[in-house]
Coordinates of C-alpha atoms in Angstrom, one line a residue:
M61 CA -3.8 -61.1 -20.7
K62 CA -4.0 -61.8 -16.9
I63 CA -2.0 -58.8 -16.1
W64 CA -4.4 -56.6 -18.1
V65 CA -7.4 -58.2 -16.3
M66 CA -5.8 -57.6 -12.9
T67 CA -4.8 -54.1 -13.7
L68 CA -8.5 -53.4 -14.9
I69 CA -9.8 -54.9 -11.5
L70 CA -7.5 -52.7 -9.4
A71 CA -8.3 -49.5 -11.4
V72 CA -12.2 -50.1 -10.7
G73 CA -11.6 -50.7 -7.2
F74 CA -9.5 -47.7 -6.6
A75 CA -12.2 -45.6 -8.5
L76 CA -15.0 -47.0 -6.2
L77 CA -13.0 -46.6 -3.0
P78 CA -13.7 -42.7 -2.7
S79 CA -17.4 -43.1 -3.1
C80 CA -17.7 -45.9 -0.6
R81 CA -15.8 -43.8 1.9
E82 CA -18.1 -40.8 1.2
K83 CA -21.2 -42.9 1.7
S84 CA -19.6 -44.2 5.0
L85 CA -19.0 -40.6 6.2
T86 CA -22.5 -39.5 5.2
N87 CA -24.2 -42.5 7.1
S88 CA -22.1 -41.6 10.2
R89 CA -23.5 -38.1 10.3
V90 CA -26.9 -36.5 10.9
V91 CA -27.5 -33.6 8.7
V92 CA -29.3 -31.2 10.9
T93 CA -31.9 -28.9 9.2
A94 CA -33.5 -27.2 12.4
V95 CA -33.0 -27.1 16.1
G96 CA -35.4 -26.4 18.9
I97 CA -34.6 -25.4 22.4
D98 CA -37.0 -26.0 25.3
A99 CA -36.7 -26.4 29.1
G100 CA -36.1 -30.0 30.0
E101 CA -38.0 -32.0 32.6
E102 CA -34.8 -33.3 34.2
A103 CA -32.2 -30.8 32.9
D104 CA -32.0 -27.1 32.0
C105 CA -32.2 -27.8 28.3
R106 CA -34.2 -30.1 26.0
L107 CA -32.7 -30.0 22.6
S108 CA -34.9 -31.1 19.6
I109 CA -33.0 -31.8 16.3
Q110 CA -34.8 -32.1 13.0
A111 CA -32.5 -34.0 10.7
I112 CA -32.4 -35.7 7.2
E113 CA -32.6 -39.4 7.4
T114 CA -30.0 -40.2 4.8
L115 CA -30.5 -43.9 5.2
K116 CA -34.1 -43.6 4.2
T117 CA -33.7 -41.4 1.2
S118 CA -33.1 -42.4 -2.3
G119 CA -32.3 -40.1 -5.2
S120 CA -32.9 -36.4 -5.0
L121 CA -34.6 -34.9 -2.0
T122 CA -37.1 -33.2 -4.3
E123 CA -38.3 -36.6 -5.4
Q124 CA -39.3 -38.0 -1.9
A125 CA -42.9 -38.7 -1.5
E126 CA -42.7 -38.0 2.3
N127 CA -40.8 -35.8 4.6
A128 CA -37.2 -37.0 4.7
T129 CA -36.6 -35.9 8.2
K130 CA -36.9 -37.2 11.9
V131 CA -36.9 -35.3 15.1
Y132 CA -34.7 -36.3 18.0
D133 CA -35.0 -35.2 21.6
I134 CA -32.0 -34.9 24.1
E135 CA -31.9 -33.4 27.5
A136 CA -28.6 -32.0 28.9
P137 CA -27.5 -29.0 31.1
S138 CA -26.6 -26.9 28.0
V139 CA -26.9 -26.9 24.2
A140 CA -23.3 -28.1 23.6
G141 CA -23.9 -30.9 26.2
A142 CA -27.0 -32.0 24.4
L143 CA -25.2 -32.2 21.1
Q144 CA -22.4 -34.3 22.6
S145 CA -25.0 -36.5 24.1
F146 CA -26.6 -36.9 20.8
V147 CA -23.6 -38.7 19.4
T148 CA -23.6 -41.2 22.3
R149 CA -27.3 -41.9 21.7
T150 CA -27.4 -42.3 17.9
G151 CA -23.8 -43.4 17.3
R152 CA -23.7 -40.4 14.6
S153 CA -22.3 -36.9 14.9
S154 CA -24.3 -33.9 14.1
Y155 CA -23.6 -31.7 10.8
I156 CA -25.1 -28.3 11.2
L157 CA -23.8 -26.6 8.2
H158 CA -27.2 -27.1 6.5
N159 CA -29.2 -25.9 9.5
R160 CA -32.0 -23.6 8.4
A161 CA -33.6 -22.5 11.7
V162 CA -33.2 -22.3 15.5
V163 CA -36.5 -22.2 17.3
I164 CA -36.8 -21.4 21.1
G165 CA -39.7 -22.3 23.2
L166 CA -41.5 -19.3 24.7
E167 CA -41.1 -20.6 28.3
Q168 CA -37.4 -21.2 27.8
A169 CA -36.9 -17.8 26.2
K170 CA -38.5 -16.3 29.4
R171 CA -36.3 -18.3 31.6
R172 CA -32.8 -18.0 30.2
P173 CA -31.0 -15.1 28.3
L174 CA -30.2 -15.5 24.6
S175 CA -26.6 -15.4 25.4
A176 CA -26.8 -18.6 27.3
L177 CA -29.1 -20.3 24.8
L178 CA -27.4 -19.4 21.6
D179 CA -23.7 -19.1 22.6
Y180 CA -22.9 -22.5 21.0
F181 CA -24.4 -21.4 17.6
I182 CA -22.7 -18.1 17.6
R183 CA -19.3 -19.6 18.4
N184 CA -19.5 -22.6 16.2
H185 CA -17.7 -21.9 13.0
E186 CA -19.6 -24.8 11.2
G187 CA -22.9 -23.0 11.4
R188 CA -24.2 -20.0 9.4
S189 CA -25.0 -16.6 10.6
T190 CA -28.1 -16.5 8.3
V191 CA -29.8 -19.1 10.2
D192 CA -33.5 -18.1 10.8
M193 CA -34.5 -17.4 14.5
A194 CA -37.9 -17.8 15.9
V195 CA -39.9 -18.1 19.1
C196 CA -42.5 -20.9 19.4
R197 CA -45.7 -20.3 21.5
G198 CA -45.5 -23.6 23.3
E199 CA -42.8 -26.1 22.8
A200 CA -40.3 -25.8 20.0
A201 CA -40.2 -29.6 19.8
E202 CA -43.9 -29.6 18.7
L203 CA -43.2 -27.0 16.0
L204 CA -40.3 -29.0 14.5
A205 CA -42.5 -32.2 14.4
V206 CA -45.1 -30.5 12.2
P207 CA -45.0 -32.1 8.8
S208 CA -45.0 -30.2 5.5
A209 CA -47.1 -31.1 2.5
G210 CA -45.3 -28.8 0.2
Y211 CA -41.5 -29.3 1.3
T212 CA -39.6 -32.5 1.7
I213 CA -37.7 -30.8 4.6
P214 CA -40.2 -29.1 7.0
A215 CA -37.4 -26.6 8.0
E216 CA -37.6 -25.1 4.5
H217 CA -41.4 -24.6 5.0
L218 CA -40.7 -22.7 8.3
S219 CA -38.0 -20.6 6.5
V220 CA -40.2 -19.6 3.7
L221 CA -43.1 -18.9 6.2
L222 CA -40.9 -16.4 8.1
Q223 CA -39.6 -14.8 4.8
Q224 CA -43.1 -14.3 3.4
A225 CA -44.5 -13.1 6.8
G226 CA -41.7 -10.5 6.8
R227 CA -42.7 -9.3 3.2
Q228 CA -46.3 -9.1 4.1
G229 CA -45.8 -7.1 7.4
F230 CA -46.7 -9.9 9.8
A231 CA -43.2 -10.5 11.1
V232 CA -39.7 -9.0 11.6
P233 CA -37.3 -11.6 10.0
T234 CA -34.5 -12.3 12.3
D235 CA -31.3 -14.2 11.9
L236 CA -28.5 -15.5 14.1
L237 CA -26.3 -12.4 13.1
D238 CA -29.0 -10.1 14.7
V239 CA -28.7 -12.2 17.9
E240 CA -24.9 -11.8 17.9
R241 CA -25.1 -8.0 17.3
S242 CA -27.7 -7.5 20.1
T243 CA -25.7 -9.5 22.6
S244 CA -22.7 -7.4 21.8
G245 CA -24.8 -4.3 22.9
M246 CA -25.4 -2.7 19.6
Y247 CA -29.1 -2.7 19.8
D248 CA -32.0 -4.7 21.3
M249 CA -33.7 -7.4 19.1
V250 CA -37.0 -9.1 18.3
M251 CA -37.9 -12.4 17.1
P252 CA -41.1 -13.6 15.2
I253 CA -43.3 -15.9 17.3
V254 CA -44.7 -19.0 15.5
R255 CA -47.4 -21.3 17.0
V256 CA -48.9 -24.6 16.0
D257 CA -52.5 -24.5 14.8
K258 CA -54.3 -27.7 15.4
T259 CA -57.8 -26.6 14.4
G260 CA -57.5 -28.0 11.0
E261 CA -57.3 -31.7 9.9
E262 CA -53.4 -31.4 9.9
P263 CA -51.3 -29.1 12.3
A264 CA -50.0 -26.1 10.5
M265 CA -47.4 -23.3 11.4
V266 CA -49.0 -19.9 12.0
M267 CA -47.4 -16.4 12.8
D268 CA -48.4 -15.1 16.2
G269 CA -46.8 -11.9 17.0
T270 CA -43.3 -10.6 17.9
A271 CA -41.1 -11.3 21.0
V272 CA -39.0 -8.5 22.1
F273 CA -35.7 -8.9 24.1
R274 CA -33.9 -6.3 26.4
R275 CA -30.2 -7.0 26.4
G276 CA -30.9 -10.6 25.5
E277 CA -33.6 -11.2 28.0
Y278 CA -37.4 -11.5 27.2
A279 CA -39.2 -8.3 27.8
G280 CA -42.6 -8.8 26.2
E281 CA -44.5 -9.4 22.9
L282 CA -46.1 -7.4 20.2
D283 CA -49.3 -8.3 18.5
E284 CA -49.9 -8.0 14.8
A285 CA -50.7 -4.4 14.6
A286 CA -47.7 -3.3 16.9
T287 CA -45.5 -5.6 14.6
R288 CA -46.6 -3.6 11.7
G289 CA -45.8 -0.4 13.5
L290 CA -42.3 -1.6 14.4
L291 CA -41.6 -2.4 10.7
F292 CA -42.9 1.0 9.7
G293 CA -40.7 2.7 12.4
R294 CA -37.6 0.7 11.3
G295 CA -38.2 1.5 7.6
D296 CA -38.4 -2.3 6.9
L297 CA -42.0 -2.6 5.8
Q298 CA -42.4 -3.8 2.3
T299 CA -46.2 -4.3 2.0
C300 CA -49.2 -5.0 4.1
T301 CA -53.1 -4.7 4.1
Y302 CA -55.4 -2.6 6.2
P303 CA -59.2 -3.0 6.4
L304 CA -60.5 0.5 6.8
S305 CA -64.0 1.9 7.9
L306 CA -64.7 5.1 6.0
P307 CA -67.2 7.8 7.3
G308 CA -70.8 6.9 6.5
T309 CA -73.9 6.1 8.2
A310 CA -73.7 5.1 11.7
E311 CA -75.4 1.8 11.3
D312 CA -73.4 0.8 8.1
P313 CA -70.0 2.4 7.7
E314 CA -68.3 1.8 4.4
R315 CA -65.5 -0.9 4.5
L316 CA -62.6 -1.1 2.2
T317 CA -59.3 -2.9 2.3
V318 CA -56.1 -1.3 1.0
E319 CA -52.8 -2.5 0.3
V320 CA -49.6 -0.6 1.2
V321 CA -47.4 -1.2 -1.9
S322 CA -44.3 1.1 -0.9
S323 CA -43.1 2.7 2.3
K324 CA -40.2 4.8 3.4
T325 CA -39.2 6.1 6.8
K326 CA -36.9 9.0 7.6
V327 CA -35.6 9.7 11.1
H328 CA -34.6 13.2 12.1
I329 CA -32.8 13.7 15.4
R330 CA -32.3 17.1 17.2
P331 CA -31.1 17.8 20.9
E332 CA -33.6 18.9 23.5
G333 CA -32.1 19.5 26.8
E334 CA -30.6 16.3 28.3
A335 CA -32.5 14.2 25.8
A336 CA -33.6 14.4 22.1
V337 CA -36.6 14.9 19.9
I338 CA -36.7 12.0 17.4
R339 CA -39.1 12.6 14.4
L340 CA -40.2 9.7 12.2
T341 CA -41.6 10.7 8.9
I342 CA -43.4 7.9 7.1
T343 CA -44.3 8.1 3.4
C344 CA -46.3 5.4 1.9
S345 CA -48.6 4.6 -1.2
A346 CA -51.5 2.3 -1.1
T347 CA -54.0 0.8 -3.5
V348 CA -57.7 0.0 -2.9
L349 CA -57.9 -3.8 -3.3
E350 CA -61.7 -4.1 -3.9
E351 CA -61.8 -3.6 -7.8
Y352 CA -65.6 -3.6 -7.8
R353 CA -65.6 -0.6 -5.4
A354 CA -62.5 1.2 -6.8
A355 CA -64.2 1.8 -10.1
G356 CA -66.6 4.3 -8.5
L357 CA -64.2 6.0 -6.0
E358 CA -64.0 9.8 -6.6
S359 CA -61.0 12.0 -5.6
S360 CA -62.7 12.9 -2.4
D361 CA -63.4 9.3 -1.6
L362 CA -59.6 8.5 -2.1
K363 CA -58.6 11.3 0.3
A364 CA -60.9 9.9 3.0
V365 CA -59.2 6.5 2.3
A366 CA -55.8 8.2 2.7
G367 CA -56.9 9.9 6.0
A368 CA -58.2 6.6 7.4
L369 CA -55.0 4.8 6.5
Q370 CA -52.8 7.5 8.0
E371 CA -54.6 7.2 11.2
A372 CA -54.4 3.5 11.3
I373 CA -50.6 3.5 10.6
L374 CA -50.1 6.3 13.2
Q375 CA -51.8 4.1 15.9
D376 CA -49.6 1.1 14.9
V377 CA -46.4 3.0 15.1
R378 CA -47.4 4.7 18.3
S379 CA -48.4 1.4 19.8
A380 CA -45.0 -0.1 18.9
L381 CA -43.1 2.9 20.4
D382 CA -45.1 2.9 23.7
K383 CA -44.5 -0.8 24.4
T384 CA -40.9 -1.2 23.2
I385 CA -39.4 2.1 24.6
G386 CA -42.0 3.3 27.0
D387 CA -42.9 0.1 28.8
W388 CA -39.8 -2.1 28.2
G389 CA -36.9 0.4 27.5
C390 CA -35.9 -1.6 24.5
D391 CA -34.1 0.1 21.7
V392 CA -35.2 -2.4 18.8
Y393 CA -35.0 0.6 16.3
G394 CA -31.3 1.4 16.7
F395 CA -32.1 5.0 17.8
S396 CA -29.2 5.0 20.5
R397 CA -26.7 4.6 17.6
M398 CA -28.5 7.3 15.6
V399 CA -28.4 9.8 18.6
K400 CA -24.7 9.0 19.1
K401 CA -24.0 9.7 15.4
K402 CA -26.1 12.9 14.9
A403 CA -25.9 14.4 18.5
P404 CA -22.8 12.9 20.1
E405 CA -22.8 15.4 22.9
L406 CA -25.8 13.7 24.4
V407 CA -24.0 10.3 24.6
R408 CA -20.5 11.1 25.1
G409 CA -19.5 9.8 28.5
R410 CA -23.0 8.3 29.1
E411 CA -22.9 5.5 26.9
D412 CA -24.1 3.1 29.7
E413 CA -27.2 5.2 30.2
W414 CA -28.4 4.5 26.6
P415 CA -31.0 3.1 25.5
A416 CA -32.7 3.6 28.9
R417 CA -32.5 7.5 28.2
L418 CA -34.8 7.0 25.2
R419 CA -37.7 7.1 27.5
D420 CA -36.7 10.7 28.2
C421 CA -36.8 11.6 24.4
R422 CA -39.8 13.0 22.7
F423 CA -41.1 11.1 19.7
E424 CA -42.9 12.8 16.8
V425 CA -44.6 10.6 14.1
E426 CA -45.7 12.1 10.8
V427 CA -47.5 9.9 8.2
K428 CA -47.9 10.9 4.6
A429 CA -50.1 8.5 2.6
D430 CA -51.5 8.4 -1.0
A431 CA -54.4 6.3 -1.9
A432 CA -54.8 5.1 -5.6
K433 CA -57.3 3.3 -7.7
A434 CA -56.7 1.5 -11.0
G435 CA -55.3 4.2 -13.3
G436 CA -53.2 6.2 -10.7
V437 CA -53.0 8.2 -7.5
A438 CA -56.1 10.4 -6.9
G439 CA -56.0 11.5 -3.1
G440 CA -53.6 11.9 -0.2
G441 CA -52.7 14.0 2.9
I442 CA -50.6 14.3 6.0
M443 CA -51.2 12.9 9.6
Q444 CA -48.8 13.9 12.4
K445 CA -48.8 13.6 16.2

């Protein structure tokens, strides 16, 4: 009988041993959910690490009453050095497999190239290439410290905000793979800008434009309208809204809001001397959102709506082209690769001169829009410049 009792005790002990070891490994690590990079006061880099506090959680993360994360700040000469210092300060190593976002403070983005700031994340095999990238207007540490009422992990709130902003035409979603491609010279890149809004009772994350980088170095930023124009030019716009003023009396022009429900962009390239003519043809459909007004819209009214929409889209696309290519010489559209593919004689032997030579190219933009009310399309037209 004693032998059976001892055998049962040993069996239970061996069964519990793996779980105890797993708990020990979990407690010795910090599960990183977001990383912020700012300029340090005493060092070149101040790293903010938003991490899950495993010792303070119980049960499923979805059952936590409050945010299950804490933000740690470490200063060091580099990102890799800061992560190493993190171990000595907390006694726990960082686990970045579940990292959702990397946020760079705007001032740090202006000071140092992306290749220096993000090299650790690009080379580290434990990280994911789908990590969301963003620039914070202000300090990234402040953004990571914003609590979330809807998500246990604030980084999930940030990730969903960036995705939804991309769908609604307020941002160009960017991940770590885009950074790696841009640093390799494939094309220039952009990042959405997020700021912390403190006007309400609780601080909130708000989209605030787009940061543009030329060969990994900060070049400038686009406002909301130019961001929409960039999305149209790249063929990435899914939906957006436009408040429009239709022709009417001078004192009281008629105002409507339309939603672009579908969009498609075609790029045609043809050689012209030492440069090229790049023609963008944008086709989109829109719906009038004000139902109380849409019921009374005639065919001629919808044609006027389509014309106003075409003019608004044309201005946004032109604004984005003038700033990114005209002012900063940034190929955030991938036009250089298109020219190389469709007119290789312009690029062959001059690869180093592109995308700077895009400034010598002539851009033509054509917009075809249809406006609809409940029941179907009733008006449309073409705008080109």
